[in-house]
Tab-separated table of C-alpha atoms in Angstrom:
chain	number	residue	atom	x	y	z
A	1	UNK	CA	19.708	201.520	150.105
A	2	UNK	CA	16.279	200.734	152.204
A	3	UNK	CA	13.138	199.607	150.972
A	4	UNK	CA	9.832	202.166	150.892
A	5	UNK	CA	8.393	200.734	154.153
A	6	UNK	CA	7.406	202.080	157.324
A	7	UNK	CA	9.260	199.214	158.857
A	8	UNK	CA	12.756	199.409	160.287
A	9	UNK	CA	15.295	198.722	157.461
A	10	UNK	CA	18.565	196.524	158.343
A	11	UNK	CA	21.040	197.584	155.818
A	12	UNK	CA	24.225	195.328	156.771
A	13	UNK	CA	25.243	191.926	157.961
A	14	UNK	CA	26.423	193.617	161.502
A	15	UNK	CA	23.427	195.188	162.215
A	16	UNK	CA	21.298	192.268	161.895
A	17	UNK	CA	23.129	189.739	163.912
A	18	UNK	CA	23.126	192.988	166.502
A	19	UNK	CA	18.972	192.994	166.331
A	20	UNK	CA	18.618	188.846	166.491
A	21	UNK	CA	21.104	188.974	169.109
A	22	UNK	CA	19.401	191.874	171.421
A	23	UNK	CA	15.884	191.018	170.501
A	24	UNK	CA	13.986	187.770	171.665
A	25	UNK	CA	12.021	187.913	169.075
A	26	UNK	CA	13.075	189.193	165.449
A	27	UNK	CA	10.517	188.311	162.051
A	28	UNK	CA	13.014	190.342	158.642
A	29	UNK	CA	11.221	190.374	155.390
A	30	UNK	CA	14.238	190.049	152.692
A	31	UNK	CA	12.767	191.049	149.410
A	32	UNK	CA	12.068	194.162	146.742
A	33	UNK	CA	9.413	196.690	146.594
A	34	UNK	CA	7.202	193.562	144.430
A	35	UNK	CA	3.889	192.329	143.920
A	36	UNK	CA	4.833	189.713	146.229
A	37	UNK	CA	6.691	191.170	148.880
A	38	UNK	CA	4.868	194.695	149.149
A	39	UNK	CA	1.670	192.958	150.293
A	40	UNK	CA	3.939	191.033	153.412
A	41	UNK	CA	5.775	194.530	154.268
A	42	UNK	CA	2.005	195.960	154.894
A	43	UNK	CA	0.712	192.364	157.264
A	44	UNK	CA	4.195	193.412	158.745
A	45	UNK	CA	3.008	197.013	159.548
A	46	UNK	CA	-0.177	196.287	160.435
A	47	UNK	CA	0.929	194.024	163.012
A	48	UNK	CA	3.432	196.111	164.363
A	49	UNK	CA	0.682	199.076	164.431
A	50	UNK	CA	-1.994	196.661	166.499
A	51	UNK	CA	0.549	196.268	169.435
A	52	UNK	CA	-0.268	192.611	169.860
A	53	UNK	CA	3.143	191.565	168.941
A	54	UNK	CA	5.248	194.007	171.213
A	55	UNK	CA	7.638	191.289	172.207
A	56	UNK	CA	8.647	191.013	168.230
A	57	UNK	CA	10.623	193.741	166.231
A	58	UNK	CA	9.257	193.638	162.687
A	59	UNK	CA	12.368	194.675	160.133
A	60	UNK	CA	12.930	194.809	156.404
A	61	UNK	CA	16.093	193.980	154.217
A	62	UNK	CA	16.229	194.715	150.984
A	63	UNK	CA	17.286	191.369	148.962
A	64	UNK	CA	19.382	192.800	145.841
A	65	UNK	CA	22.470	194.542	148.689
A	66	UNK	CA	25.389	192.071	149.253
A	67	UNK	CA	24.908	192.373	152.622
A	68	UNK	CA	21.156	190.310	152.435
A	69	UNK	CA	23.834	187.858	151.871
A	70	UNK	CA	22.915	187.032	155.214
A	71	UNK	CA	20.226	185.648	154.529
A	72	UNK	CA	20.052	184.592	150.886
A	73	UNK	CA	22.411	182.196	152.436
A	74	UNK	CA	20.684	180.726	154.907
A	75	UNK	CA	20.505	176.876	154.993
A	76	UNK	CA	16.970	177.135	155.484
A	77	UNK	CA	16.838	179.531	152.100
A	78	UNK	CA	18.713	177.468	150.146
A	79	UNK	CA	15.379	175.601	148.033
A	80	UNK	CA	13.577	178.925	147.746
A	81	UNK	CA	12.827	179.994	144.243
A	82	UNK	CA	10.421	183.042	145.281
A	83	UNK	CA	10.291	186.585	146.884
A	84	UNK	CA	10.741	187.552	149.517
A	85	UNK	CA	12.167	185.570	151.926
A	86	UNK	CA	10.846	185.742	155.331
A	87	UNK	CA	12.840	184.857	158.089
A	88	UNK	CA	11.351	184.392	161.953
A	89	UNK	CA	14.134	184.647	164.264
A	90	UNK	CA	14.160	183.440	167.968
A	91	UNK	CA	16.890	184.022	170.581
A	92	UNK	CA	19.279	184.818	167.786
A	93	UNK	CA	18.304	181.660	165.596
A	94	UNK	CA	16.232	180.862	162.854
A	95	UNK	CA	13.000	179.512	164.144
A	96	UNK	CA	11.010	179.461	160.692
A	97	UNK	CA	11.718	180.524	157.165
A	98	UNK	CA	9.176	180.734	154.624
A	99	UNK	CA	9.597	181.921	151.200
A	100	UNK	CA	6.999	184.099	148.772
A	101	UNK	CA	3.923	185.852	149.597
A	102	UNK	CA	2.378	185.115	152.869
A	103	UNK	CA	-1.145	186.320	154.069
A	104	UNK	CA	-1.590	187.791	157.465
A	105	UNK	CA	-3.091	184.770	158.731
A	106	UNK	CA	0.051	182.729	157.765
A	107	UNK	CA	2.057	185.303	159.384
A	108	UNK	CA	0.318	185.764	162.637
A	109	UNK	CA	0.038	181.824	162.760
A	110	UNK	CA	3.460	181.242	162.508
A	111	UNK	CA	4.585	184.453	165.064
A	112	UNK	CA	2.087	182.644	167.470
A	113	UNK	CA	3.894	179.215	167.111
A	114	UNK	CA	6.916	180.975	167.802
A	115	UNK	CA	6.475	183.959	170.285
B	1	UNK	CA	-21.685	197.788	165.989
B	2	UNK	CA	-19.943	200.754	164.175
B	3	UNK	CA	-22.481	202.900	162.104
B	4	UNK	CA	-21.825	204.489	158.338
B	5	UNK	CA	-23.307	205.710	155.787
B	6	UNK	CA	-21.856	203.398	153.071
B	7	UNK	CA	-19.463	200.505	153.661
B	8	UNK	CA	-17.454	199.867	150.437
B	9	UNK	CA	-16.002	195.840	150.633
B	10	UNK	CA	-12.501	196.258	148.568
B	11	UNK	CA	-9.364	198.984	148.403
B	12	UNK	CA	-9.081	198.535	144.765
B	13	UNK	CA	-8.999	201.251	142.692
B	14	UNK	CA	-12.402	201.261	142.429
B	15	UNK	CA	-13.128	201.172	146.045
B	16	UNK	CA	-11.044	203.470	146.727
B	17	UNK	CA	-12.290	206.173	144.104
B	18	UNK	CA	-16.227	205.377	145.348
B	19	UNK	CA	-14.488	205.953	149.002
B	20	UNK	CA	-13.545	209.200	147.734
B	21	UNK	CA	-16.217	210.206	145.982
B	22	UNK	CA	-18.915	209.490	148.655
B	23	UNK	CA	-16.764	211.186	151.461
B	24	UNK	CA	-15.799	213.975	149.634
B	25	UNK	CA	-20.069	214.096	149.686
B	26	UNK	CA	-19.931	214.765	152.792
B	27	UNK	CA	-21.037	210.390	153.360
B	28	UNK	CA	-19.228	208.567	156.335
B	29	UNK	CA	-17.201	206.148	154.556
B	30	UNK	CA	-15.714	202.287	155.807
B	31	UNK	CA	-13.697	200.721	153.551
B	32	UNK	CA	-12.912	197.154	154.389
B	33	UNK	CA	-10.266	195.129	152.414
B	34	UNK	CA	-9.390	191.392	153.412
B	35	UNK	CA	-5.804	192.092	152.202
B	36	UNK	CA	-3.316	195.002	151.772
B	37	UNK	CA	-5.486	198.250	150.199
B	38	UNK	CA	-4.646	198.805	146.750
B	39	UNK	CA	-6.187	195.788	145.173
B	40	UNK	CA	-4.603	193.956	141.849
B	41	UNK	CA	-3.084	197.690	141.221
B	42	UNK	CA	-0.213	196.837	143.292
B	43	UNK	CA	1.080	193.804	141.611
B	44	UNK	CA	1.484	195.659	138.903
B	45	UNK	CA	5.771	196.974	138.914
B	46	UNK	CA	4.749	200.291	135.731
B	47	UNK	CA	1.315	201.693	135.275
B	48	UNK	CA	1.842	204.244	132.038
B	49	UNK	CA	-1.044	204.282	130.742
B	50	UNK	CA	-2.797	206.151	133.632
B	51	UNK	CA	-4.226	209.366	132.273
B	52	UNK	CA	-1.695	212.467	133.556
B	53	UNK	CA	0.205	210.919	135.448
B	54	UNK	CA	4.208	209.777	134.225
B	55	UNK	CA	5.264	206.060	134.538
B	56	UNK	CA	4.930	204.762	138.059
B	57	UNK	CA	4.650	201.512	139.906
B	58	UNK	CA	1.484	199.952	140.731
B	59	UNK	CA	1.767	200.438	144.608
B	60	UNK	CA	2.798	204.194	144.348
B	61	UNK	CA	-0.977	204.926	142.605
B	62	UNK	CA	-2.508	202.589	144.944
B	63	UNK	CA	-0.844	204.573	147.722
B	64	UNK	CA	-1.312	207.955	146.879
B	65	UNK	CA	-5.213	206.909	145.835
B	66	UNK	CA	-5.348	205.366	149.125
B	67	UNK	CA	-3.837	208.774	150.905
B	68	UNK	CA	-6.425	210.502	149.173
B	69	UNK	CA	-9.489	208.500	149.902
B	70	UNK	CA	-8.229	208.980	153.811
B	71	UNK	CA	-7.497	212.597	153.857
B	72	UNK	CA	-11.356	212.790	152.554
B	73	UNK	CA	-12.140	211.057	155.678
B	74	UNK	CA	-12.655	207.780	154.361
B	75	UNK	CA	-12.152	204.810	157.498
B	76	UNK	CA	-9.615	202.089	155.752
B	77	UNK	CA	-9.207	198.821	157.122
B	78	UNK	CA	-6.815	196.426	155.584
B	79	UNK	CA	-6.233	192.676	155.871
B	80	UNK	CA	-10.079	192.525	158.084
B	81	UNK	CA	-11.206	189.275	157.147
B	82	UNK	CA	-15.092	188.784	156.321
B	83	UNK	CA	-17.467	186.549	157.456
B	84	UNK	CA	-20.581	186.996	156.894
B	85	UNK	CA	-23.612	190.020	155.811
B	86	UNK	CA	-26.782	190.577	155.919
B	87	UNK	CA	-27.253	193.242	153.023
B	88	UNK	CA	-31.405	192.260	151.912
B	89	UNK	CA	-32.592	195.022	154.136
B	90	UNK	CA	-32.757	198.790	154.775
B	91	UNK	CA	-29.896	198.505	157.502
B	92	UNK	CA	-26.918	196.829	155.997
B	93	UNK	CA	-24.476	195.099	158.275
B	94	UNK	CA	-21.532	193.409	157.596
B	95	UNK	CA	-19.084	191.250	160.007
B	96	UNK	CA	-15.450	190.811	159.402
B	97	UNK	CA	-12.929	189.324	162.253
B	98	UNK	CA	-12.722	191.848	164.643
B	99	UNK	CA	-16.369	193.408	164.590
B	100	UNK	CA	-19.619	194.275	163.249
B	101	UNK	CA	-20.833	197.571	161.288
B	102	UNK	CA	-23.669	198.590	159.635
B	103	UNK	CA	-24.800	201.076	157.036
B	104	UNK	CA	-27.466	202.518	154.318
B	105	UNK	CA	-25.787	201.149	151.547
B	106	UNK	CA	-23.233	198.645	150.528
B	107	UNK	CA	-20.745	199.200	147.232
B	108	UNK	CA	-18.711	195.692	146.342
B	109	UNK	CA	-15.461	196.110	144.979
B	110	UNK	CA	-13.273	192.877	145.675
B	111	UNK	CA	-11.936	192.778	142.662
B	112	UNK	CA	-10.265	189.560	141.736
B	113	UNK	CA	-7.496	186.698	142.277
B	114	UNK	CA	-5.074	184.795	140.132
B	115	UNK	CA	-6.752	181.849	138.828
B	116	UNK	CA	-4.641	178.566	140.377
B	117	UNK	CA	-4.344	175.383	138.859
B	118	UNK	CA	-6.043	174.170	142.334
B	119	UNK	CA	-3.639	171.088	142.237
B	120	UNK	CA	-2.551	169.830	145.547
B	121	UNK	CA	0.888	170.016	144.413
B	122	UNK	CA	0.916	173.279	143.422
B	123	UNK	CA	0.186	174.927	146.840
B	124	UNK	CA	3.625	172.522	148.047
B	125	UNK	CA	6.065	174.553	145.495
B	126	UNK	CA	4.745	177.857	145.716
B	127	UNK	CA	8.003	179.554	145.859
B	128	UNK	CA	9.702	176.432	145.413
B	129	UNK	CA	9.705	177.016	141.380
B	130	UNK	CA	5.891	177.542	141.261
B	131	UNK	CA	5.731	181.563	140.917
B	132	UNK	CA	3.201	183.988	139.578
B	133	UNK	CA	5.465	186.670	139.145
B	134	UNK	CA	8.047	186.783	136.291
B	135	UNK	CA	9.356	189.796	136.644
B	136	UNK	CA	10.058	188.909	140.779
B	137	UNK	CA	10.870	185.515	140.957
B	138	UNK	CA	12.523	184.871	136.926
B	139	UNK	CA	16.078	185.420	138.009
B	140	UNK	CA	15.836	182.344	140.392
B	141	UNK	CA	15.663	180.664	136.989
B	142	UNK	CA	18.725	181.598	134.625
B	143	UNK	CA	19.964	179.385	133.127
B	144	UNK	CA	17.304	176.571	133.847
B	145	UNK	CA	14.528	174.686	131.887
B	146	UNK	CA	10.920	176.161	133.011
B	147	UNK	CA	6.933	175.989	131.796
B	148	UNK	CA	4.562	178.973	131.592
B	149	UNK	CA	0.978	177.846	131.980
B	150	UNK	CA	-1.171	179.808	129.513
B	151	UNK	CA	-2.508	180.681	126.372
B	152	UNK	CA	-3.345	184.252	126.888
B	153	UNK	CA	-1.692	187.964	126.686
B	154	UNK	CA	-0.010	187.417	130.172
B	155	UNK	CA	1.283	183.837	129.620
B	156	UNK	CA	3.080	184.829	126.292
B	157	UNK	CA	4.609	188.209	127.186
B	158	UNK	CA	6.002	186.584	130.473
B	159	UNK	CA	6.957	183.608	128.433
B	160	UNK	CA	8.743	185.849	125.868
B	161	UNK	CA	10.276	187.523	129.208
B	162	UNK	CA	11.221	184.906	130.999
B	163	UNK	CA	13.910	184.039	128.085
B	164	UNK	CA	16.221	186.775	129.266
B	165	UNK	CA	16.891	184.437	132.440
B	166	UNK	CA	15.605	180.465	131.284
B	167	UNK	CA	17.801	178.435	129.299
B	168	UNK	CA	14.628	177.304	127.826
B	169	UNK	CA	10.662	177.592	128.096
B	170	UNK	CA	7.930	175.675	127.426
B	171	UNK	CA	4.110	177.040	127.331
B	172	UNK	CA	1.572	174.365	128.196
B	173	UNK	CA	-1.910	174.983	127.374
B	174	UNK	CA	-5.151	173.623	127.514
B	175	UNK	CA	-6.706	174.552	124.171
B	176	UNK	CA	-5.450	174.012	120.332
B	177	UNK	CA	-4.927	177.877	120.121
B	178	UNK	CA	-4.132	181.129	122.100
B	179	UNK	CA	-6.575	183.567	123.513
B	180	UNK	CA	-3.534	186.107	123.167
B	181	UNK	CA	-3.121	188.705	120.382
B	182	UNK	CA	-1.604	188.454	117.386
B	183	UNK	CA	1.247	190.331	118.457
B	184	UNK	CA	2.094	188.491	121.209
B	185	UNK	CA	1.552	184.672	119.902
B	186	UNK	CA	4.047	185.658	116.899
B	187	UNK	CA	6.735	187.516	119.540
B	188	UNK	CA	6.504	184.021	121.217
B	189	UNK	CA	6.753	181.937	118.290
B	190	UNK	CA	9.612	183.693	116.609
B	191	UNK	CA	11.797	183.394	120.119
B	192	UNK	CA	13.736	180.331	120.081
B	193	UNK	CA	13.830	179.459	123.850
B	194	UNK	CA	10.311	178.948	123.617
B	195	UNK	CA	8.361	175.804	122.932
B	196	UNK	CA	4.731	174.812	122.992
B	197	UNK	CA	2.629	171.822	123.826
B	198	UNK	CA	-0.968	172.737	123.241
B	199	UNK	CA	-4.484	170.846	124.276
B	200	UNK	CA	-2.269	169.571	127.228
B	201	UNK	CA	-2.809	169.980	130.847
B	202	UNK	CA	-0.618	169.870	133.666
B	203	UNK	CA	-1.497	167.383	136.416
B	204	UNK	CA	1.054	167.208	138.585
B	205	UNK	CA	4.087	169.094	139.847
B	206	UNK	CA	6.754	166.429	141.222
B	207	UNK	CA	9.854	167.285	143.272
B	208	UNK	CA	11.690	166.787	146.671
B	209	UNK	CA	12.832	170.205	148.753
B	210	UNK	CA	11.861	172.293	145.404
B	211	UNK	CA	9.806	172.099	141.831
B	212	UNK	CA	12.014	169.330	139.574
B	213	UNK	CA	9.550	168.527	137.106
B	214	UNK	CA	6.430	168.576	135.995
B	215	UNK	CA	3.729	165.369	134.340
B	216	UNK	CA	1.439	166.631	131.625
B	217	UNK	CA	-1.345	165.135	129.868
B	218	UNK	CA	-2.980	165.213	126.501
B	219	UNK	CA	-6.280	166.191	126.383
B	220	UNK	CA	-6.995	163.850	123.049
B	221	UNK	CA	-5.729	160.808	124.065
B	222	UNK	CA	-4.882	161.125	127.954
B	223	UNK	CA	-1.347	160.325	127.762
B	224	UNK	CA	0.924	161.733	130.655
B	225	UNK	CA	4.537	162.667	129.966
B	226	UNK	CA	6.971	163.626	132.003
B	227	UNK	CA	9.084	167.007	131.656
B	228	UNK	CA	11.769	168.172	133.988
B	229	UNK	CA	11.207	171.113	134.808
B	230	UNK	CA	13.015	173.665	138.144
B	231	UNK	CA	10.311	176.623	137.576
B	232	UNK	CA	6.575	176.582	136.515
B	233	UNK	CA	5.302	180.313	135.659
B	234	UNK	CA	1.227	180.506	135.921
B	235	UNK	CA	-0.551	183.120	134.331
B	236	UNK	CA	-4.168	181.730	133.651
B	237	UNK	CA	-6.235	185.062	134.273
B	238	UNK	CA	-8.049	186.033	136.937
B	239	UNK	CA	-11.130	184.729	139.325
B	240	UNK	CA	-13.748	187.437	140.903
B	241	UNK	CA	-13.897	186.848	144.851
B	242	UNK	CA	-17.612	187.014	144.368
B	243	UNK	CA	-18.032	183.144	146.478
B	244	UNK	CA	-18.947	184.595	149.623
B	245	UNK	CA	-21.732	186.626	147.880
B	246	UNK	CA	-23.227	183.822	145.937
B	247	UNK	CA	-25.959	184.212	148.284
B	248	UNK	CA	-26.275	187.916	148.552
B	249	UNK	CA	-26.565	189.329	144.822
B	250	UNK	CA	-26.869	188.001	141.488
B	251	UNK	CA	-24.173	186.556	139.464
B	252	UNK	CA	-23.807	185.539	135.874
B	253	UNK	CA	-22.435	181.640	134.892
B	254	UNK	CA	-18.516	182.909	135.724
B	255	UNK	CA	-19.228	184.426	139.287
B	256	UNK	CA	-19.255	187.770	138.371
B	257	UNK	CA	-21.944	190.236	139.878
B	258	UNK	CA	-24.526	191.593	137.405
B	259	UNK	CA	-25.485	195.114	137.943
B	260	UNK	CA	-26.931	197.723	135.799
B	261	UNK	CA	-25.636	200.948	134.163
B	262	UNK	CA	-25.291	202.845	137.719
B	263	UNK	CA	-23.447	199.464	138.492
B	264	UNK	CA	-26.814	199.172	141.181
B	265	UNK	CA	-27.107	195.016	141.663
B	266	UNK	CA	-30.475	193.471	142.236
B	267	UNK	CA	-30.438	194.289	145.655
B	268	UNK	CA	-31.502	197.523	146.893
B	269	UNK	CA	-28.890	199.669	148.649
B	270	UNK	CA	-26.103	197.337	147.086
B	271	UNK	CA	-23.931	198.146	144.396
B	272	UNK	CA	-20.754	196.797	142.421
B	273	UNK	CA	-17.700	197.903	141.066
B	274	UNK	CA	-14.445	196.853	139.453
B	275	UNK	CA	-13.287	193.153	138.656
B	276	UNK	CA	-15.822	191.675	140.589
B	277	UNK	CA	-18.614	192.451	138.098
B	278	UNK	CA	-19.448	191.033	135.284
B	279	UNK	CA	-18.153	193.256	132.313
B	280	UNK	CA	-15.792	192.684	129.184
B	281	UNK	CA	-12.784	194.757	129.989
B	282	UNK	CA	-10.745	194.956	133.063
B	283	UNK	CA	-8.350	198.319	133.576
B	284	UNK	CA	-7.073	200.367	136.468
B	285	UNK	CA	-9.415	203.266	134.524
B	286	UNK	CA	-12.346	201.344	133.975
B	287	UNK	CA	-12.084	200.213	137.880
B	288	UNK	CA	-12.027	204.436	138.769
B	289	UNK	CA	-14.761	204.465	136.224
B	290	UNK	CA	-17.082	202.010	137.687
B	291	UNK	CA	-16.174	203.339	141.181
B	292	UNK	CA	-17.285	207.011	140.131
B	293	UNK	CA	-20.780	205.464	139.419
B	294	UNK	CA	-21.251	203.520	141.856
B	295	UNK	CA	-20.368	206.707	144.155
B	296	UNK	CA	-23.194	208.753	141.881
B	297	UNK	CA	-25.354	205.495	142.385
B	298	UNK	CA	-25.305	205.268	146.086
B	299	UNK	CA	-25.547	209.014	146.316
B	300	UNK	CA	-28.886	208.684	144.422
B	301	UNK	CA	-29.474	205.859	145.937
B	302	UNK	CA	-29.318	207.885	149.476
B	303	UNK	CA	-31.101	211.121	148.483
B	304	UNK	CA	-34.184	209.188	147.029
B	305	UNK	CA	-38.036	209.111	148.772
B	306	UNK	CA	-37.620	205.642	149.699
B	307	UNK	CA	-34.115	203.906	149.175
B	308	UNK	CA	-36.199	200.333	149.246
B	309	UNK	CA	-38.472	200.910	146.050
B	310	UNK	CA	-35.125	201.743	143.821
């Protein structure tokens, strides 16, 4: 089961630690197709589309499969109350987590921080 | 600087129907939205009461409206942030983040945001327990004591739906009585998870790593209590992103845009639609309504001797 994005979908455990582990840079939106996730899904598109963030591979997850386990789990998850969950990932390790809707600004500051 | 005919400010559904409108007239068409296209629509998760079309969630319309608009020829631009206009004279021009374009007439169509509490404290447990969703965030809460924040239709149906998840909730609101109907205050009333403090506001949200409680005080005396509390629910209706054109057009005493019947403002060339204007009810179909006007409007508007004595 994927979500209805444009983005690339990570549908098990394996397959993520594969992408944070081959990619420098890695930012996975973990939520549903909701009010507040759908709105970070299209910042996350848009971004990818614009090209300024080649060095990052922009991915989905949907949050209800056991497998988002994976991240539901996360230390860094464990006080969120709120979709989705947004996790930046940097040379295979969380780098920043945030937790319900973001704006485009908050995303691009943040993947400038970290990239 | 990019020219058009008309520049439409907001994806909405009443952007996007003036965007389709005006370019299926044959009008170049910009549509600029500072966030995702689609407006309010998509927060919604089941629009059925959209004339002939089944159930189906708020995004899917916005998307297959916003499909439409494009394969019109409408230019979309999502999540361009604006900064400032200059819409008083024959040549409108308007500049967002990453440039400048002009055009013959201007149709606003914002729409609106959830209304916040504005307390410091609230920003700090957004998804932390502070949520504006029930129907996203509620099963982060079963099992636990939570507050809705509201008096009105949204507040109490949430309230009432939140009680599939919360071991109990309380509704804090300001006045001695609800704004909701009849229907909805008794569904709340009869449900015994839920609680109410009335003519009460809350004033601060307290907590460590996430939302533990929250203080309240009483409007008639100013007493604060405590209440614990892991998840606060806030449904307290909606504010029109008119505050960057408080200087532009006219608006009445709650910062909505007044226009007339062809939703024309009092500036020539510039037009309003949707939840940004000032009108007494707010639906997906009266947002396509307004936007169809405004379209007729504009086209008037553009075929007329002399667009500046309109």
């Amino acid at each position: 089961m994927t979500l209805d994005t444009n983005l690339k979908h990570v549908e098990t455990g394996d397959a993520l630690t594969e992408l944070i582990n081959s990619k420098e840079n890695v930012m996975v939106c973990c939520g549903r197709m909701g009010p507040m996730c759908v709105p970070v899904y299209g910042a996350m598109e848009e971004l990818e589309k614009s090209g300024d963030y080649d060095g990052v591979q922009f991915a989905d997850m949907l949050f209800d499969i056991p497998e988002a386990a994976i991240i539901r789990d996360l230390p860094e998850c464990a006080s969120f109350r709120g979709l989705p969950f947004t996790i930046y990932y940097k040379n295979g390790k969380v780098a920043k987590a945030t937790t319900s809707i973001q704006s485009k600004d908050q995303i691009t500051a943040i993947l400038s921080e970290i990239v | 600087m990019s020219n058009y005919d008309v520049i439409i400010l907001g994806g909405g559904p009443a952007g996007l129907t003036a965007g389709i409108y005006l370019s299926r007239a044959k009008q170049s068409v910009l549509i600029l939205d500072q966030g995702m296209v689609g407006g309010q629509v998509i927060l919604t998760h089941a629009v059925a009461n959209y004339p002939g079309l089944p159930e189906l969630s708020g995004y899917k319309l916005a998307s297959e409206m916003k499909k439409q608009a494009e394969e019109f020829g409408c230019v979309i631009k999502g999540n361009e942030k604006l900064i400032s206009f200059d819409l008083k004279g024959k040549k409108k021009i308007v500049t967002t983040k990453s440039g400048e374009y002009s055009s013959r007439a201007v149709i606003i169509a914002v729409g609106g945001q959830p209304r916040k509490l504005g307390l410091e404290s609230e920003t700090k447990f957004q998804g932390l327990g502070i949520s504006y969703c029930a129907t996203c965030d509620g099963d982060f809460f079963t099992g636990e004591d939570i507050v809705v924040v509201g008096g009105g239709n949204s507040a109490l149906e949430e309230a009432v739906s939140l009680t599939k998840f919360a071991k109990t909730v309380t509704v804090i609101h300001q006045f001695d009585h609800f704004q909701a109907y009849a229907h909805a205050i008794k569904e709340a009333e009869n449900n015994s998870k839920i609680s109410f403090i009335m003519e009460s506001d809350i004033v601060e949200f307290t907590g460590d790593q996430s939302l533990t409680g929250v203080n309240i005080q009483n409007k008639k005396d100013g007493v604060i209590t405590k209440l614990g509390a892991t998840g606060a629910f806030i449904f307290i209706g909606y504010v029109p992103g008119t505050e960057l054109f408080k200087e532009c057009v006219s608006l009445s005493d709650r910062k909505e845009i007044l226009t007339n019947e062809d939703m024309a403002t009092d500036v020539p060339g510039v037009f309003a639609a949707g939840d940004v204007r000032q009108k007494k009810f707010r639906q997906i179909t009266t947002a396509v309504s307004d936007g169809t006007i405004a379209a007729l409007g504009v086209m008037d508007y553009l075929n007329g001797p002399d667009p500046d004595k309109i």
